[in-house]
């Protein structure tokens, strides 16, 4: 029988165990979402098939259960990404408040289109669905931080602040 503590490095196992403690023992699937976040952060911002398989093994759930969560939500990346992720909300409220203009500006400034990464591997730009910040539209998520009520100048300041 495989020892669960041997699947991941000790610090990752500790993080996963902390998440497991928050849910009933018979609800292992509840740990899939936070577990994927832990593994994505550990793996330079993206999830590999191997990591998803190991999470399924660790949680003792079907691999399909982990894969369906990872492929459903836009917060998970299944291929390499830049050091920084810029997610421009392009849903209705943001679009009506200038998201298209913001997206076009970022694309022109970085020389990439949505879904691409800069040649230096610094930034990945994505168009995403509603981020729940409709009152502050348009909004941009950068590395899990939300920026609302955007202007071109504010976007430039945000990009300039990234190393």
PDB file of C-alpha atoms in Angstrom:
ATOM      1  CA  UNK A   1       0.000   0.000   0.000  1.00  0.00           C
ATOM      2  CA  UNK A   2       1.282   3.444  -0.970  1.00  0.00           C
ATOM      3  CA  UNK A   3       2.086   5.856   1.824  1.00  0.00           C
ATOM      4  CA  UNK A   4       0.247   9.135   1.128  1.00  0.00           C
ATOM      5  CA  UNK A   5       3.138  11.091   2.626  1.00  0.00           C
ATOM      6  CA  UNK A   6       5.429   9.851  -0.153  1.00  0.00           C
ATOM      7  CA  UNK A   7       3.350  11.242  -3.029  1.00  0.00           C
ATOM      8  CA  UNK A   8       4.349  14.889  -2.575  1.00  0.00           C
ATOM      9  CA  UNK A   9       7.180  16.753  -0.838  1.00  0.00           C
ATOM     10  CA  UNK A  10       6.573  17.218   2.899  1.00  0.00           C
ATOM     11  CA  UNK A  11       5.576  20.896   2.680  1.00  0.00           C
ATOM     12  CA  UNK A  12       2.931  20.123   0.040  1.00  0.00           C
ATOM     13  CA  UNK A  13       1.620  17.159   2.032  1.00  0.00           C
ATOM     14  CA  UNK A  14       1.309  19.431   5.068  1.00  0.00           C
ATOM     15  CA  UNK A  15      -0.728  21.971   3.102  1.00  0.00           C
ATOM     16  CA  UNK A  16      -3.002  19.257   1.737  1.00  0.00           C
ATOM     17  CA  UNK A  17      -3.439  17.725   5.187  1.00  0.00           C
ATOM     18  CA  UNK A  18      -4.481  21.131   6.525  1.00  0.00           C
ATOM     19  CA  UNK A  19      -7.160  21.306   3.845  1.00  0.00           C
ATOM     20  CA  UNK A  20      -8.288  17.740   4.537  1.00  0.00           C
ATOM     21  CA  UNK A  21      -8.894  18.616   8.210  1.00  0.00           C
ATOM     22  CA  UNK A  22     -11.520  21.158   7.154  1.00  0.00           C
ATOM     23  CA  UNK A  23     -13.841  18.554   5.623  1.00  0.00           C
ATOM     24  CA  UNK A  24     -15.465  15.329   6.791  1.00  0.00           C
ATOM     25  CA  UNK A  25     -13.300  12.264   6.106  1.00  0.00           C
ATOM     26  CA  UNK A  26     -15.874  10.888   3.679  1.00  0.00           C
ATOM     27  CA  UNK A  27     -15.838  14.116   1.591  1.00  0.00           C
ATOM     28  CA  UNK A  28     -12.404  13.849  -0.031  1.00  0.00           C
ATOM     29  CA  UNK A  29     -13.607  15.482  -3.258  1.00  0.00           C
ATOM     30  CA  UNK A  30     -14.032  18.705  -1.291  1.00  0.00           C
ATOM     31  CA  UNK A  31     -10.240  18.995  -1.213  1.00  0.00           C
ATOM     32  CA  UNK A  32      -9.885  18.909  -5.000  1.00  0.00           C
ATOM     33  CA  UNK A  33     -10.305  22.670  -5.550  1.00  0.00           C
ATOM     34  CA  UNK A  34      -7.914  23.829  -2.817  1.00  0.00           C
ATOM     35  CA  UNK A  35      -5.569  20.936  -3.623  1.00  0.00           C
ATOM     36  CA  UNK A  36      -5.323  22.066  -7.236  1.00  0.00           C
ATOM     37  CA  UNK A  37      -4.512  25.593  -6.054  1.00  0.00           C
ATOM     38  CA  UNK A  38      -1.749  24.270  -3.804  1.00  0.00           C
ATOM     39  CA  UNK A  39      -0.257  22.210  -6.626  1.00  0.00           C
ATOM     40  CA  UNK A  40      -0.556  24.965  -9.218  1.00  0.00           C
ATOM     41  CA  UNK A  41       1.273  27.407  -6.936  1.00  0.00           C
ATOM     42  CA  UNK A  42       3.924  24.761  -6.275  1.00  0.00           C
ATOM     43  CA  UNK A  43       4.393  24.082  -9.992  1.00  0.00           C
ATOM     44  CA  UNK A  44       5.139  27.601 -11.309  1.00  0.00           C
ATOM     45  CA  UNK A  45       1.506  28.458 -11.958  1.00  0.00           C
ATOM     46  CA  UNK A  46       0.244  25.469 -13.912  1.00  0.00           C
ATOM     47  CA  UNK A  47      -0.961  21.900 -13.436  1.00  0.00           C
ATOM     48  CA  UNK A  48       0.603  18.946 -15.180  1.00  0.00           C
ATOM     49  CA  UNK A  49      -1.216  15.680 -15.850  1.00  0.00           C
ATOM     50  CA  UNK A  50       1.188  13.999 -13.445  1.00  0.00           C
ATOM     51  CA  UNK A  51       0.310  16.379 -10.612  1.00  0.00           C
ATOM     52  CA  UNK A  52      -3.412  15.900 -11.190  1.00  0.00           C
ATOM     53  CA  UNK A  53      -2.967  12.118 -11.195  1.00  0.00           C
ATOM     54  CA  UNK A  54      -0.988  12.315  -7.961  1.00  0.00           C
ATOM     55  CA  UNK A  55      -3.678  14.463  -6.342  1.00  0.00           C
ATOM     56  CA  UNK A  56      -6.306  11.890  -7.281  1.00  0.00           C
ATOM     57  CA  UNK A  57      -4.086   9.182  -5.827  1.00  0.00           C
ATOM     58  CA  UNK A  58      -3.470  11.215  -2.669  1.00  0.00           C
ATOM     59  CA  UNK A  59      -7.184  11.936  -2.145  1.00  0.00           C
ATOM     60  CA  UNK A  60      -8.199   8.420  -3.206  1.00  0.00           C
ATOM     61  CA  UNK A  61     -10.681   9.763  -5.756  1.00  0.00           C
ATOM     62  CA  UNK A  62     -11.036   8.958  -9.469  1.00  0.00           C
ATOM     63  CA  UNK A  63      -8.602  10.797 -11.749  1.00  0.00           C
ATOM     64  CA  UNK A  64     -11.594  12.001 -13.748  1.00  0.00           C
ATOM     65  CA  UNK A  65     -12.886  13.860 -10.680  1.00  0.00           C
ATOM     66  CA  UNK A  66      -9.701  15.896 -10.458  1.00  0.00           C
ATOM     67  CA  UNK A  67      -9.436  16.417 -14.209  1.00  0.00           C
ATOM     68  CA  UNK A  68     -13.026  17.622 -14.593  1.00  0.00           C
ATOM     69  CA  UNK A  69     -12.500  20.300 -11.920  1.00  0.00           C
ATOM     70  CA  UNK A  70      -9.171  21.417 -13.392  1.00  0.00           C
ATOM     71  CA  UNK A  71     -10.629  21.743 -16.881  1.00  0.00           C
ATOM     72  CA  UNK A  72     -13.889  23.399 -15.843  1.00  0.00           C
ATOM     73  CA  UNK A  73     -12.564  26.435 -13.978  1.00  0.00           C
ATOM     74  CA  UNK A  74     -10.566  29.184 -15.691  1.00  0.00           C
ATOM     75  CA  UNK A  75      -8.428  29.663 -12.582  1.00  0.00           C
ATOM     76  CA  UNK A  76      -6.418  26.558 -13.412  1.00  0.00           C
ATOM     77  CA  UNK A  77      -3.807  26.419 -16.151  1.00  0.00           C
ATOM     78  CA  UNK A  78      -2.893  23.127 -17.799  1.00  0.00           C
ATOM     79  CA  UNK A  79       0.151  24.416 -19.637  1.00  0.00           C
ATOM     80  CA  UNK A  80       3.083  26.598 -18.733  1.00  0.00           C
ATOM     81  CA  UNK A  81       2.303  30.243 -18.070  1.00  0.00           C
ATOM     82  CA  UNK A  82       4.266  33.406 -17.487  1.00  0.00           C
ATOM     83  CA  UNK A  83       5.510  34.493 -14.081  1.00  0.00           C
ATOM     84  CA  UNK A  84       2.499  36.813 -13.946  1.00  0.00           C
ATOM     85  CA  UNK A  85      -1.052  36.047 -15.047  1.00  0.00           C
ATOM     86  CA  UNK A  86      -3.225  38.913 -16.242  1.00  0.00           C
ATOM     87  CA  UNK A  87      -6.893  37.926 -16.415  1.00  0.00           C
ATOM     88  CA  UNK A  88      -9.115  40.530 -18.035  1.00  0.00           C
ATOM     89  CA  UNK A  89     -12.801  40.028 -17.301  1.00  0.00           C
ATOM     90  CA  UNK A  90     -14.708  40.284 -20.567  1.00  0.00           C
ATOM     91  CA  UNK A  91     -18.172  39.467 -19.288  1.00  0.00           C
ATOM     92  CA  UNK A  92     -21.108  41.825 -19.754  1.00  0.00           C
ATOM     93  CA  UNK A  93     -20.547  44.429 -17.019  1.00  0.00           C
ATOM     94  CA  UNK A  94     -16.835  44.721 -17.754  1.00  0.00           C
ATOM     95  CA  UNK A  95     -17.370  44.786 -21.513  1.00  0.00           C
ATOM     96  CA  UNK A  96     -19.960  47.582 -21.197  1.00  0.00           C
ATOM     97  CA  UNK A  97     -17.464  49.559 -19.093  1.00  0.00           C
ATOM     98  CA  UNK A  98     -14.449  49.311 -21.391  1.00  0.00           C
ATOM     99  CA  UNK A  99     -12.929  45.840 -21.054  1.00  0.00           C
ATOM    100  CA  UNK A 100     -12.433  45.546 -24.813  1.00  0.00           C
ATOM    101  CA  UNK A 101     -10.440  48.789 -24.846  1.00  0.00           C
ATOM    102  CA  UNK A 102      -8.397  47.561 -21.862  1.00  0.00           C
ATOM    103  CA  UNK A 103      -7.737  44.185 -23.509  1.00  0.00           C
ATOM    104  CA  UNK A 104      -6.698  45.793 -26.804  1.00  0.00           C
ATOM    105  CA  UNK A 105      -4.341  48.149 -24.974  1.00  0.00           C
ATOM    106  CA  UNK A 106      -2.691  45.312 -23.044  1.00  0.00           C
ATOM    107  CA  UNK A 107      -2.355  43.190 -26.189  1.00  0.00           C
ATOM    108  CA  UNK A 108      -0.714  46.065 -28.064  1.00  0.00           C
ATOM    109  CA  UNK A 109       1.543  46.972 -25.170  1.00  0.00           C
ATOM    110  CA  UNK A 110       2.757  43.402 -24.584  1.00  0.00           C
ATOM    111  CA  UNK A 111       2.747  42.325 -28.244  1.00  0.00           C
ATOM    112  CA  UNK A 112       0.610  39.255 -27.521  1.00  0.00           C
ATOM    113  CA  UNK A 113      -3.020  38.212 -27.840  1.00  0.00           C
ATOM    114  CA  UNK A 114      -5.265  36.796 -25.134  1.00  0.00           C
ATOM    115  CA  UNK A 115      -4.184  33.236 -24.400  1.00  0.00           C
ATOM    116  CA  UNK A 116      -0.523  33.944 -25.132  1.00  0.00           C
ATOM    117  CA  UNK A 117       2.610  34.517 -23.072  1.00  0.00           C
ATOM    118  CA  UNK A 118       5.264  37.132 -23.732  1.00  0.00           C
ATOM    119  CA  UNK A 119       8.448  35.828 -25.376  1.00  0.00           C
ATOM    120  CA  UNK A 120      10.423  36.435 -22.174  1.00  0.00           C
ATOM    121  CA  UNK A 121       7.971  34.286 -20.170  1.00  0.00           C
ATOM    122  CA  UNK A 122       7.063  37.225 -17.978  1.00  0.00           C
ATOM    123  CA  UNK A 123       3.315  37.633 -18.579  1.00  0.00           C
ATOM    124  CA  UNK A 124       0.415  35.461 -19.707  1.00  0.00           C
ATOM    125  CA  UNK A 125      -2.693  37.360 -20.800  1.00  0.00           C
ATOM    126  CA  UNK A 126      -6.142  35.794 -20.671  1.00  0.00           C
ATOM    127  CA  UNK A 127      -9.721  36.792 -21.278  1.00  0.00           C
ATOM    128  CA  UNK A 128     -11.890  35.310 -18.521  1.00  0.00           C
ATOM    129  CA  UNK A 129     -15.540  35.144 -17.623  1.00  0.00           C
ATOM    130  CA  UNK A 130     -17.109  36.969 -14.711  1.00  0.00           C
ATOM    131  CA  UNK A 131     -14.813  37.485 -11.754  1.00  0.00           C
ATOM    132  CA  UNK A 132     -17.610  38.774  -9.512  1.00  0.00           C
ATOM    133  CA  UNK A 133     -16.462  42.393  -9.501  1.00  0.00           C
ATOM    134  CA  UNK A 134     -19.269  43.834 -11.600  1.00  0.00           C
ATOM    135  CA  UNK A 135     -19.653  46.928  -9.392  1.00  0.00           C
ATOM    136  CA  UNK A 136     -16.009  47.804 -10.110  1.00  0.00           C
ATOM    137  CA  UNK A 137     -16.053  47.019 -13.817  1.00  0.00           C
ATOM    138  CA  UNK A 138     -13.867  46.825 -15.758  1.00  0.00           C
ATOM    139  CA  UNK A 139     -11.587  44.631 -13.684  1.00  0.00           C
ATOM    140  CA  UNK A 140      -8.264  42.875 -14.067  1.00  0.00           C
ATOM    141  CA  UNK A 141      -6.914  40.065 -11.921  1.00  0.00           C
ATOM    142  CA  UNK A 142      -3.141  39.958 -11.634  1.00  0.00           C
ATOM    143  CA  UNK A 143      -1.625  37.054  -9.718  1.00  0.00           C
ATOM    144  CA  UNK A 144      -4.783  36.610  -7.599  1.00  0.00           C
ATOM    145  CA  UNK A 145      -5.135  40.339  -6.838  1.00  0.00           C
ATOM    146  CA  UNK A 146      -8.185  42.160  -8.207  1.00  0.00           C
ATOM    147  CA  UNK A 147      -7.932  45.652  -9.679  1.00  0.00           C
ATOM    148  CA  UNK A 148     -11.197  47.428 -10.408  1.00  0.00           C
ATOM    149  CA  UNK A 149     -12.419  50.626 -12.081  1.00  0.00           C
ATOM    150  CA  UNK A 150      -9.613  50.400 -14.588  1.00  0.00           C
ATOM    151  CA  UNK A 151      -8.279  53.070 -16.883  1.00  0.00           C
ATOM    152  CA  UNK A 152      -5.479  52.752 -19.414  1.00  0.00           C
ATOM    153  CA  UNK A 153      -3.190  54.697 -17.047  1.00  0.00           C
ATOM    154  CA  UNK A 154      -4.048  52.387 -14.134  1.00  0.00           C
ATOM    155  CA  UNK A 155      -3.385  49.315 -16.283  1.00  0.00           C
ATOM    156  CA  UNK A 156      -0.009  50.731 -17.320  1.00  0.00           C
ATOM    157  CA  UNK A 157       0.897  51.334 -13.661  1.00  0.00           C
ATOM    158  CA  UNK A 158      -0.026  47.753 -12.804  1.00  0.00           C
ATOM    159  CA  UNK A 159       2.028  46.313 -15.647  1.00  0.00           C
ATOM    160  CA  UNK A 160       4.978  48.592 -14.843  1.00  0.00           C
ATOM    161  CA  UNK A 161       4.954  47.337 -11.245  1.00  0.00           C
ATOM    162  CA  UNK A 162       5.526  43.716 -12.328  1.00  0.00           C
ATOM    163  CA  UNK A 163       9.133  42.528 -12.229  1.00  0.00           C
TER     164      UNK A 163
END
